[in-house]
Short mmCIF file of C-alpha atoms in Angstrom, two decimals:
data_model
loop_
_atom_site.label_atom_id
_atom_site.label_comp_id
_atom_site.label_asym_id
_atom_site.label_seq_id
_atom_site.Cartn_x
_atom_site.Cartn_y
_atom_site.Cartn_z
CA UNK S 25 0.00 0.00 0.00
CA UNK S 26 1.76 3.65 -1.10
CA UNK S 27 -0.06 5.63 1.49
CA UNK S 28 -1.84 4.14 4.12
CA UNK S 29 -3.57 7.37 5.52
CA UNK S 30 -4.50 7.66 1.74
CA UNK S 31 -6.50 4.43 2.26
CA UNK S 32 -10.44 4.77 1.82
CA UNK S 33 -13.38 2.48 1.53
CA UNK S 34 -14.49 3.03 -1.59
CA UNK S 35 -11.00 1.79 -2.94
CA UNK S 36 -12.34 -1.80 -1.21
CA UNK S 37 -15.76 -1.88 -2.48
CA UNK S 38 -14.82 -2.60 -6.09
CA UNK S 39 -15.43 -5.83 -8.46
CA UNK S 40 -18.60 -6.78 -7.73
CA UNK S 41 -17.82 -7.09 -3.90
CA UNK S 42 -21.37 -6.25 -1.82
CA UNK S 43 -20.73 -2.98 -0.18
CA UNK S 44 -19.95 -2.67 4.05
CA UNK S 45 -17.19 -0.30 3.08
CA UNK S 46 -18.58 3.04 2.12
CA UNK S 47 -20.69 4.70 4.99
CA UNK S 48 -23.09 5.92 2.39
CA UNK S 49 -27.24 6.11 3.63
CA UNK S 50 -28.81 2.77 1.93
CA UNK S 51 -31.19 4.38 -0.05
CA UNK S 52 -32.76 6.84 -3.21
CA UNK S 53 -31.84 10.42 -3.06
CA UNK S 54 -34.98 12.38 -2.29
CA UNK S 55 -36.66 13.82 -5.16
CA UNK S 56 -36.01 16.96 -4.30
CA UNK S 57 -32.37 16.70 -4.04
CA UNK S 58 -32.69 14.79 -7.50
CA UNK S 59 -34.43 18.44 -9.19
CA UNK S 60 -31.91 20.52 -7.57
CA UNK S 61 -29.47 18.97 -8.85
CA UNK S 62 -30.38 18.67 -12.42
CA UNK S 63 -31.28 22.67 -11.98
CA UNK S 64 -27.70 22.90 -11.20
CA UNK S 65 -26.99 22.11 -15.16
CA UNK S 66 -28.98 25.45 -16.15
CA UNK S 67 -25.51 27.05 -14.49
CA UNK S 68 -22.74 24.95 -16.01
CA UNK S 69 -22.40 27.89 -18.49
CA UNK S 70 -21.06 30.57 -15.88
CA UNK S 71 -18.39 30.42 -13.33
CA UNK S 72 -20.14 28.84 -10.21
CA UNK S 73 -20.80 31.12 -7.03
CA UNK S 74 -21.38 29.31 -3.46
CA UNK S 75 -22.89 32.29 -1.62
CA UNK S 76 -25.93 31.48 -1.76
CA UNK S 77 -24.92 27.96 -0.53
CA UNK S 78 -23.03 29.78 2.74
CA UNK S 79 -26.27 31.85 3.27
CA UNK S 80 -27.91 28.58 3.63
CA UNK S 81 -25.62 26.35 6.20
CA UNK S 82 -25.19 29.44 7.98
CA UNK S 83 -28.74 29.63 8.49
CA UNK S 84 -29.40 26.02 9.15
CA UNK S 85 -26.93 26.49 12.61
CA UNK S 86 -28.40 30.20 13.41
CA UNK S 87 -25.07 31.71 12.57
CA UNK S 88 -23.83 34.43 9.96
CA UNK S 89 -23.09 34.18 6.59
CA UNK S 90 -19.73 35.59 7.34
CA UNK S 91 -18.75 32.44 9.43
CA UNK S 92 -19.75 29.95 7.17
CA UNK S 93 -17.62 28.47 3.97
CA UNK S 94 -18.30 26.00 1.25
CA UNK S 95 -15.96 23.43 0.54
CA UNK S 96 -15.59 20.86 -2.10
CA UNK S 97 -16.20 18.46 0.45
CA UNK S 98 -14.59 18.16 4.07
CA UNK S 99 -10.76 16.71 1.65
CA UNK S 100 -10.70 20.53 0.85
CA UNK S 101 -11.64 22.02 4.41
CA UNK S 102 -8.91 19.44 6.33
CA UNK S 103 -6.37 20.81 3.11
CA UNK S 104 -7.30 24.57 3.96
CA UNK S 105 -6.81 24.11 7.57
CA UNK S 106 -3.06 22.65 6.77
CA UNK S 107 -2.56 25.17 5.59
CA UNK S 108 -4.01 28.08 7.42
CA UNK S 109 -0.68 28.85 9.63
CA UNK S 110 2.75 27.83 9.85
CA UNK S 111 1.30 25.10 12.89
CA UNK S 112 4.27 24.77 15.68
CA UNK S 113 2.51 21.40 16.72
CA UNK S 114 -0.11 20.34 15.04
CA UNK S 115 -2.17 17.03 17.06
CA UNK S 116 -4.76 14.64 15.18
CA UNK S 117 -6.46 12.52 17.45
CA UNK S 118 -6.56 8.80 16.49
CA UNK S 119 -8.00 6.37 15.58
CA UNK S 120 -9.91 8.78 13.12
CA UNK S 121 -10.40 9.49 9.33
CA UNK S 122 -6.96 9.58 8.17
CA UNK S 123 -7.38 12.63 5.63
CA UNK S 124 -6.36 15.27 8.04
CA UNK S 125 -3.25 14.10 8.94
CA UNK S 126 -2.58 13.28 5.35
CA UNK S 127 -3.46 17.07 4.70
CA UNK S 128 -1.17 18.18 7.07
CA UNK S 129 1.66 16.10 6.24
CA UNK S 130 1.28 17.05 2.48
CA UNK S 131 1.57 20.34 3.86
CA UNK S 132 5.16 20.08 5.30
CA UNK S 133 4.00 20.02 9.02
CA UNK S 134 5.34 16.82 11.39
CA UNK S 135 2.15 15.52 13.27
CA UNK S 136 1.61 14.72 16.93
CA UNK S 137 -0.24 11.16 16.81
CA UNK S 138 -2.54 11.26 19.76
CA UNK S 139 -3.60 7.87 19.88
CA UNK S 140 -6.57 6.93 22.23
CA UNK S 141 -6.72 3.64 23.74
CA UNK S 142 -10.26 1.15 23.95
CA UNK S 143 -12.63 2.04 24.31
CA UNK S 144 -11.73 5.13 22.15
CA UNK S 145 -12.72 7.87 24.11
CA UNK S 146 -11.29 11.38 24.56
CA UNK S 147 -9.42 12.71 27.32
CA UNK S 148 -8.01 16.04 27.20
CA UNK S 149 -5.34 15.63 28.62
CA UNK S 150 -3.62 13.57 26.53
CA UNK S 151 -3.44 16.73 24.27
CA UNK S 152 -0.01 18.20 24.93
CA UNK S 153 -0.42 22.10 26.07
CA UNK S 154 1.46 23.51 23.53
CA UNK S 155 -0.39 21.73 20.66
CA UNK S 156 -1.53 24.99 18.53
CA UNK S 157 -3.89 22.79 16.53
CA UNK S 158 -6.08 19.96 17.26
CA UNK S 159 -8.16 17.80 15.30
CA UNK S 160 -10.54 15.17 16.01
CA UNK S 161 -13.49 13.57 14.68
CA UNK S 162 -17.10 13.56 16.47
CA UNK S 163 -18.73 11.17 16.23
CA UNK S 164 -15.51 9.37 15.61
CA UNK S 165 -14.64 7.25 12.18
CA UNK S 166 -14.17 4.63 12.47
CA UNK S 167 -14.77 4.28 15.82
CA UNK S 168 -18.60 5.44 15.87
CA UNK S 169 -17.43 7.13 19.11
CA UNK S 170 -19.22 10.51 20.03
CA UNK S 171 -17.84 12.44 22.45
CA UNK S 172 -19.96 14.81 25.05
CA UNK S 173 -19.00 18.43 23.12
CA UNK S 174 -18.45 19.13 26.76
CA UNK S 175 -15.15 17.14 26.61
CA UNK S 176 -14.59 18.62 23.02
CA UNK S 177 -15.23 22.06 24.78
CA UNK S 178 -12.62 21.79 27.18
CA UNK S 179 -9.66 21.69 24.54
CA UNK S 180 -10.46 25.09 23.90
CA UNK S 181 -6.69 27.29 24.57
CA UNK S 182 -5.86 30.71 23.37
CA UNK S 183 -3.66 30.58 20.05
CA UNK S 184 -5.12 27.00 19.31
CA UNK S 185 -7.66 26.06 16.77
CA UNK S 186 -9.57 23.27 17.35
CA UNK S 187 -10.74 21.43 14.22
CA UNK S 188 -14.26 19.01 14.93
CA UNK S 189 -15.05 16.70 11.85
CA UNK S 190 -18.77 16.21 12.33
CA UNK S 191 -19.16 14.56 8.69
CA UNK S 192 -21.36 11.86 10.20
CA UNK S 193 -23.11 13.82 13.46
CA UNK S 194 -25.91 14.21 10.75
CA UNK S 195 -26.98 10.48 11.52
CA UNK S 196 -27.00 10.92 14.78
CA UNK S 197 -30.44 11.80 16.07
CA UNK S 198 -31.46 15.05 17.19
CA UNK S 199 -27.32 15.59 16.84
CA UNK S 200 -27.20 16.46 20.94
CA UNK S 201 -23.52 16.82 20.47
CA UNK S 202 -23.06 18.96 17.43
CA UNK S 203 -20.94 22.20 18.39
CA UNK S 204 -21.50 23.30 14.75
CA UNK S 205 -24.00 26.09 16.53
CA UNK S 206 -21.82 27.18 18.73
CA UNK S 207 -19.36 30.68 18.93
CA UNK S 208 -16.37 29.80 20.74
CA UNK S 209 -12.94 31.44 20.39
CA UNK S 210 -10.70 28.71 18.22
CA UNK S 211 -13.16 26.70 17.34
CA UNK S 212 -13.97 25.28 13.92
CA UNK S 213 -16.38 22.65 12.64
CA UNK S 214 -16.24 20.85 9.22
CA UNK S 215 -19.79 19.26 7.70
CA UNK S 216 -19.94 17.20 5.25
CA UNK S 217 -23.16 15.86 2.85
CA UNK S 218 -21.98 13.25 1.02
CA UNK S 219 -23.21 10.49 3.38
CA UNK S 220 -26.19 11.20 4.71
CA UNK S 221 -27.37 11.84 1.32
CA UNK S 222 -26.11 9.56 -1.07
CA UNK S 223 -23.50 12.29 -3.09
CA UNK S 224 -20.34 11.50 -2.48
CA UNK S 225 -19.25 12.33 -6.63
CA UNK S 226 -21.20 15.85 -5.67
CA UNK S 227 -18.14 17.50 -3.37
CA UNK S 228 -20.18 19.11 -1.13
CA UNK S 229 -19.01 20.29 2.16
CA UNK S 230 -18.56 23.78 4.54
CA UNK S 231 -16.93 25.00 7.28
CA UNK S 232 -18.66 27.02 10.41
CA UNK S 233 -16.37 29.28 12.29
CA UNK S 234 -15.23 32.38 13.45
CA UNK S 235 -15.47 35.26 10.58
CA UNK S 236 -11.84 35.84 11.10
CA UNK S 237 -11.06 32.38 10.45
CA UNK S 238 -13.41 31.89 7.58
CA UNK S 239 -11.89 34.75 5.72
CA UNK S 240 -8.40 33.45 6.03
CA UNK S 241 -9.51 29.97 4.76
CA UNK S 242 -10.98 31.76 2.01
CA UNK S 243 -7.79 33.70 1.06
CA UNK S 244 -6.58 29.89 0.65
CA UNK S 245 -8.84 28.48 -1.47
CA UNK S 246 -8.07 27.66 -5.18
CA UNK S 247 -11.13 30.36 -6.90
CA UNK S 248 -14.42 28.32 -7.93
CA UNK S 249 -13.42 25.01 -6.28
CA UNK S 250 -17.50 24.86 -5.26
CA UNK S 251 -19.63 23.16 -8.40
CA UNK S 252 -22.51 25.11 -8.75
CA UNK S 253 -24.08 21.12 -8.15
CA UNK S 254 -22.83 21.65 -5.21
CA UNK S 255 -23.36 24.85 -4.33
CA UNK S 256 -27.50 23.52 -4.94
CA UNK S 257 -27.29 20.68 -3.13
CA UNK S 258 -25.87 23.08 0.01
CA UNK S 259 -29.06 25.08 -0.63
CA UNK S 260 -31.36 21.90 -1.03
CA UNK S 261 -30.12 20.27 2.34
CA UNK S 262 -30.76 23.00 4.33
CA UNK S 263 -34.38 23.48 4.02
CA UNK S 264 -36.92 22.96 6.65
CA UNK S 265 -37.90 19.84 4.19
CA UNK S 266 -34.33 18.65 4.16
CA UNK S 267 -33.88 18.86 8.12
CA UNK S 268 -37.01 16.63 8.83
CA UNK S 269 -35.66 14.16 6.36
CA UNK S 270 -32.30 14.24 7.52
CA UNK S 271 -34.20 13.31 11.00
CA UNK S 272 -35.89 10.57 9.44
CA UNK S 273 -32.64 9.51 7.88
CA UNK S 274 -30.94 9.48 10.76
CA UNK S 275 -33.52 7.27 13.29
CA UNK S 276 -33.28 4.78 10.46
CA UNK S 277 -29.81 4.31 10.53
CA UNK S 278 -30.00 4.28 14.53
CA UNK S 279 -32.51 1.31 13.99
CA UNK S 280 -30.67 -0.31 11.39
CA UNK S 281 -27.27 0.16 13.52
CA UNK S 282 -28.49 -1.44 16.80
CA UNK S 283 -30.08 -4.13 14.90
CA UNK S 284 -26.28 -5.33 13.60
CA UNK S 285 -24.66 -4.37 17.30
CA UNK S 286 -27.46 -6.94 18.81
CA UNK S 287 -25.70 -9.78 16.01
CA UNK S 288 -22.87 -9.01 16.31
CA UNK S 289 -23.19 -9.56 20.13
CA UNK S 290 -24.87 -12.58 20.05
CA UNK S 291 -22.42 -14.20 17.84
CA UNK S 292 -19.74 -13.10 20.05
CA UNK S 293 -18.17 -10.85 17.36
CA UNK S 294 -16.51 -7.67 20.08
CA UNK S 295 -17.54 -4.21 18.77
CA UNK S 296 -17.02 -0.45 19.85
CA UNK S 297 -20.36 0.49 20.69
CA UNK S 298 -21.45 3.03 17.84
CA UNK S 299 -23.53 6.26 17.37
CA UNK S 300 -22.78 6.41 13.78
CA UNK S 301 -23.49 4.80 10.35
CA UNK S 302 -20.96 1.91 11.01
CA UNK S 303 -19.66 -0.37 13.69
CA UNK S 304 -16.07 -0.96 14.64
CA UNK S 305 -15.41 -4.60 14.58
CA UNK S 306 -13.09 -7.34 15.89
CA UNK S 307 -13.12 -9.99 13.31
CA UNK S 308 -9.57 -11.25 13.83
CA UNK S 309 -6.41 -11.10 12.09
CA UNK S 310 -7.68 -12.33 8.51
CA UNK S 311 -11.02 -11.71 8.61
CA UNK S 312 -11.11 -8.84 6.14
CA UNK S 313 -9.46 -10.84 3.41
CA UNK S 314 -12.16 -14.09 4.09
CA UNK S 315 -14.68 -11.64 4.00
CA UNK S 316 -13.26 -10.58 0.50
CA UNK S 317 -13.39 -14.10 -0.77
CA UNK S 318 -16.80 -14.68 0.53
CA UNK S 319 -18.00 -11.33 -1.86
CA UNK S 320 -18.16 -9.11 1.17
CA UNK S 321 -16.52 -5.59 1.10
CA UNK S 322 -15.55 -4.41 4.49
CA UNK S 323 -13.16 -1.57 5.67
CA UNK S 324 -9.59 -2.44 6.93
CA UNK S 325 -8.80 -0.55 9.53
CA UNK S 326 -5.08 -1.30 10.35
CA UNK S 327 -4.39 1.60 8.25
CA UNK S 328 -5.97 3.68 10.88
CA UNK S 329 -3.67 4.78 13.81
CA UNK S 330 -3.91 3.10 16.77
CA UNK S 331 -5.63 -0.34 15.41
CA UNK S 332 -4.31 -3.44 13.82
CA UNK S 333 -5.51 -6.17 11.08
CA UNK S 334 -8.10 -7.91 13.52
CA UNK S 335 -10.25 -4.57 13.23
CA UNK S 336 -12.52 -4.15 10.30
CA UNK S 337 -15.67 -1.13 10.11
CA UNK S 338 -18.78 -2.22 8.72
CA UNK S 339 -21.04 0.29 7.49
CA UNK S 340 -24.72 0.20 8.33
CA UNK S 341 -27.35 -1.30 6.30
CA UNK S 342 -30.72 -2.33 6.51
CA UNK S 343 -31.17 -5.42 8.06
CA UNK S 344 -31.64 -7.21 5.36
CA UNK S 345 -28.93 -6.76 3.44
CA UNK S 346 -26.88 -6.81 6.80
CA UNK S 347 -27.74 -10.73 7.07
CA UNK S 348 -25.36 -11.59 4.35
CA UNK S 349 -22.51 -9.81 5.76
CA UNK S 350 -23.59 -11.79 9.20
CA UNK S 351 -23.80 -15.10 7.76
CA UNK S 352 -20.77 -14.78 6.31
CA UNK S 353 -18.96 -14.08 9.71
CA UNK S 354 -20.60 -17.19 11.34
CA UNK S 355 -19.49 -19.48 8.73
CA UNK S 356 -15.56 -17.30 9.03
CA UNK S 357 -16.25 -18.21 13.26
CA UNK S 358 -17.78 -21.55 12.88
CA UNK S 359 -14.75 -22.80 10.14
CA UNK S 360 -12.15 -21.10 12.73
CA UNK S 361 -13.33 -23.01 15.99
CA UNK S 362 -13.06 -26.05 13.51
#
């Protein structure tokens, strides 16, 4: 592997191989996404503009258009914060999505590796004091941790930014932790919609934070990196329609979620207890590659920091698609105790 912190699910769930990688919802767009998004064509002739877009995430977490800015996804948000300042010590809490340390080592910065032990959960003080940024993912992938923004709250320090990725708090219902409403000093949250809604080839993403902060991002990003598709989808999601689906969305996946922790318990199979659209999973050193020859794509997750090759996530589907996945780990248990 040439980059293990370049490593991502989708590069698994290829040749045929039925999908527990990607920690995409299970289901159709909604029709209304669908007509936005074709409406987006109408503006393929002239240079996109995402203000519009930032009006409309600003809005959906009662904050200013000033401290809100599209991204092409949360890849470019993690890239911009690289590269925001000359970072003396820049931490990345693990395990977590890999991207932002990638970011910051493409950016020439050397990264402290904070790497939480079982069950996964964050203490702040692990984070060394002189850390001037700090990243960390809530709820956590691959973990499916969520931590109390209370916790996340108290890494708060003059001269440090802290960086939340809340790319999957969206499937968490009623999202009681989400600090994406919140003005604090050095604080900065990331969003993304590709999972939630099924548009991961869209690039759609923002950033909520202080108006000073926003403005410097801006200064760093590469002109018209937001489509105008999704710039529309921005707009679409943020609706008063969007938020009750997105509610919807997200009790399903809760329901769905439990429904594979309560298998996975019975048939012994030790998990991180999740809030999130996929389950951290102990299948045992060689369990992703059987899985692979039984036609089932999971996530590897020794390239994560902090875990090794017995770990595998499993993204959430509906039950019954899930029971494939599940009977294929009983005949992997049942053929290893012989």
């Amino acid at each position: 592997m040439p980059d293990p912190l370049r490593h991502h699910g989708d590069l698994e769930a290829r040749g045929g191989l039925l999908d527990f990688a990607v920690n995409v919802y299970d289901g159709p767009r909604p029709a209304w996404l669908d007509l936005a998004l074709h409406a987006s064509l109408d503006d393929a002739a002239r240079y996109p503009s995402a203000t519009e877009a930032e009006r409309a995430v600003a809005a959906r977490h009662g904050r200013d258009p000033a401290e809100a800015l599209a991204t092409a996804g949360a890849a470019e948000a993690f890239s911009l914060v690289a590269r925001l300042r000359p970072w003396r010590r820049p931490a990345v809490v693990h395990p977590q999505f890999t991207e932002p340390h990638a970011a910051l080592r493409q950016a020439g910065h050397v990264v402290t590796e904070l790497v939480l032990a079982e069950p996964f959960r964050l203490d702040p003080a692990v984070v060394p004091d002189d850390a001037d940024l700090v990243m960390i993912g809530n709820p956590t992938n691959p973990t499916g941790v969520l931590h109390p923004r209370t916790t996340i709250r108290e890494l708060l320090r003059e001269d440090r930014l802290v960086v939340v990725d809340e790319a999957f708090m969206d499937a968490v219902p009623g999202e009681p932790e989400t600090l994406a409403g919140e003005r604090l000093p050095g604080l900065l949250v990331i969003r993304s919609l590709t999972k939630h809604w099924g548009i991961p080839g869209v690039r759609a993403g923002y950033v909520v934070a202080e108006p000073d902060v926003v403005r410097d991002l801006r200064d760093g990003q590469v002109p018209w990196s937001v489509s105008s598709a999704a710039a529309a989808a921005m707009v679409a999601c943020s609706t008063a329609e969007a938020l009750t689906e997105a509610e919807r969305r997200a009790l399903e996946i809760d329901a769905w979620r439990r429904d594979l922790e309560e298998s996975l318990s019975t048939m012994g199979v030790r998990h991180v207890p999740s809030r999130a659209s996929f389950v951290l999973a102990e299948v045992g050193a060689g369990g992703h590659a059987a899985l692979r020859d039984a036609g089932i794509a999971v996530r590897r997750a020794d390239t994560f920091p902090g875990l090794g090759p017995a770990w595998v996530r499993i993204a959430v589907r509906p039950p019954a698609r899930s029971r494939s996945l599940l009977d294929a780990l009983s005949a992997l248990r049942s053929d290893a105790l012989g």
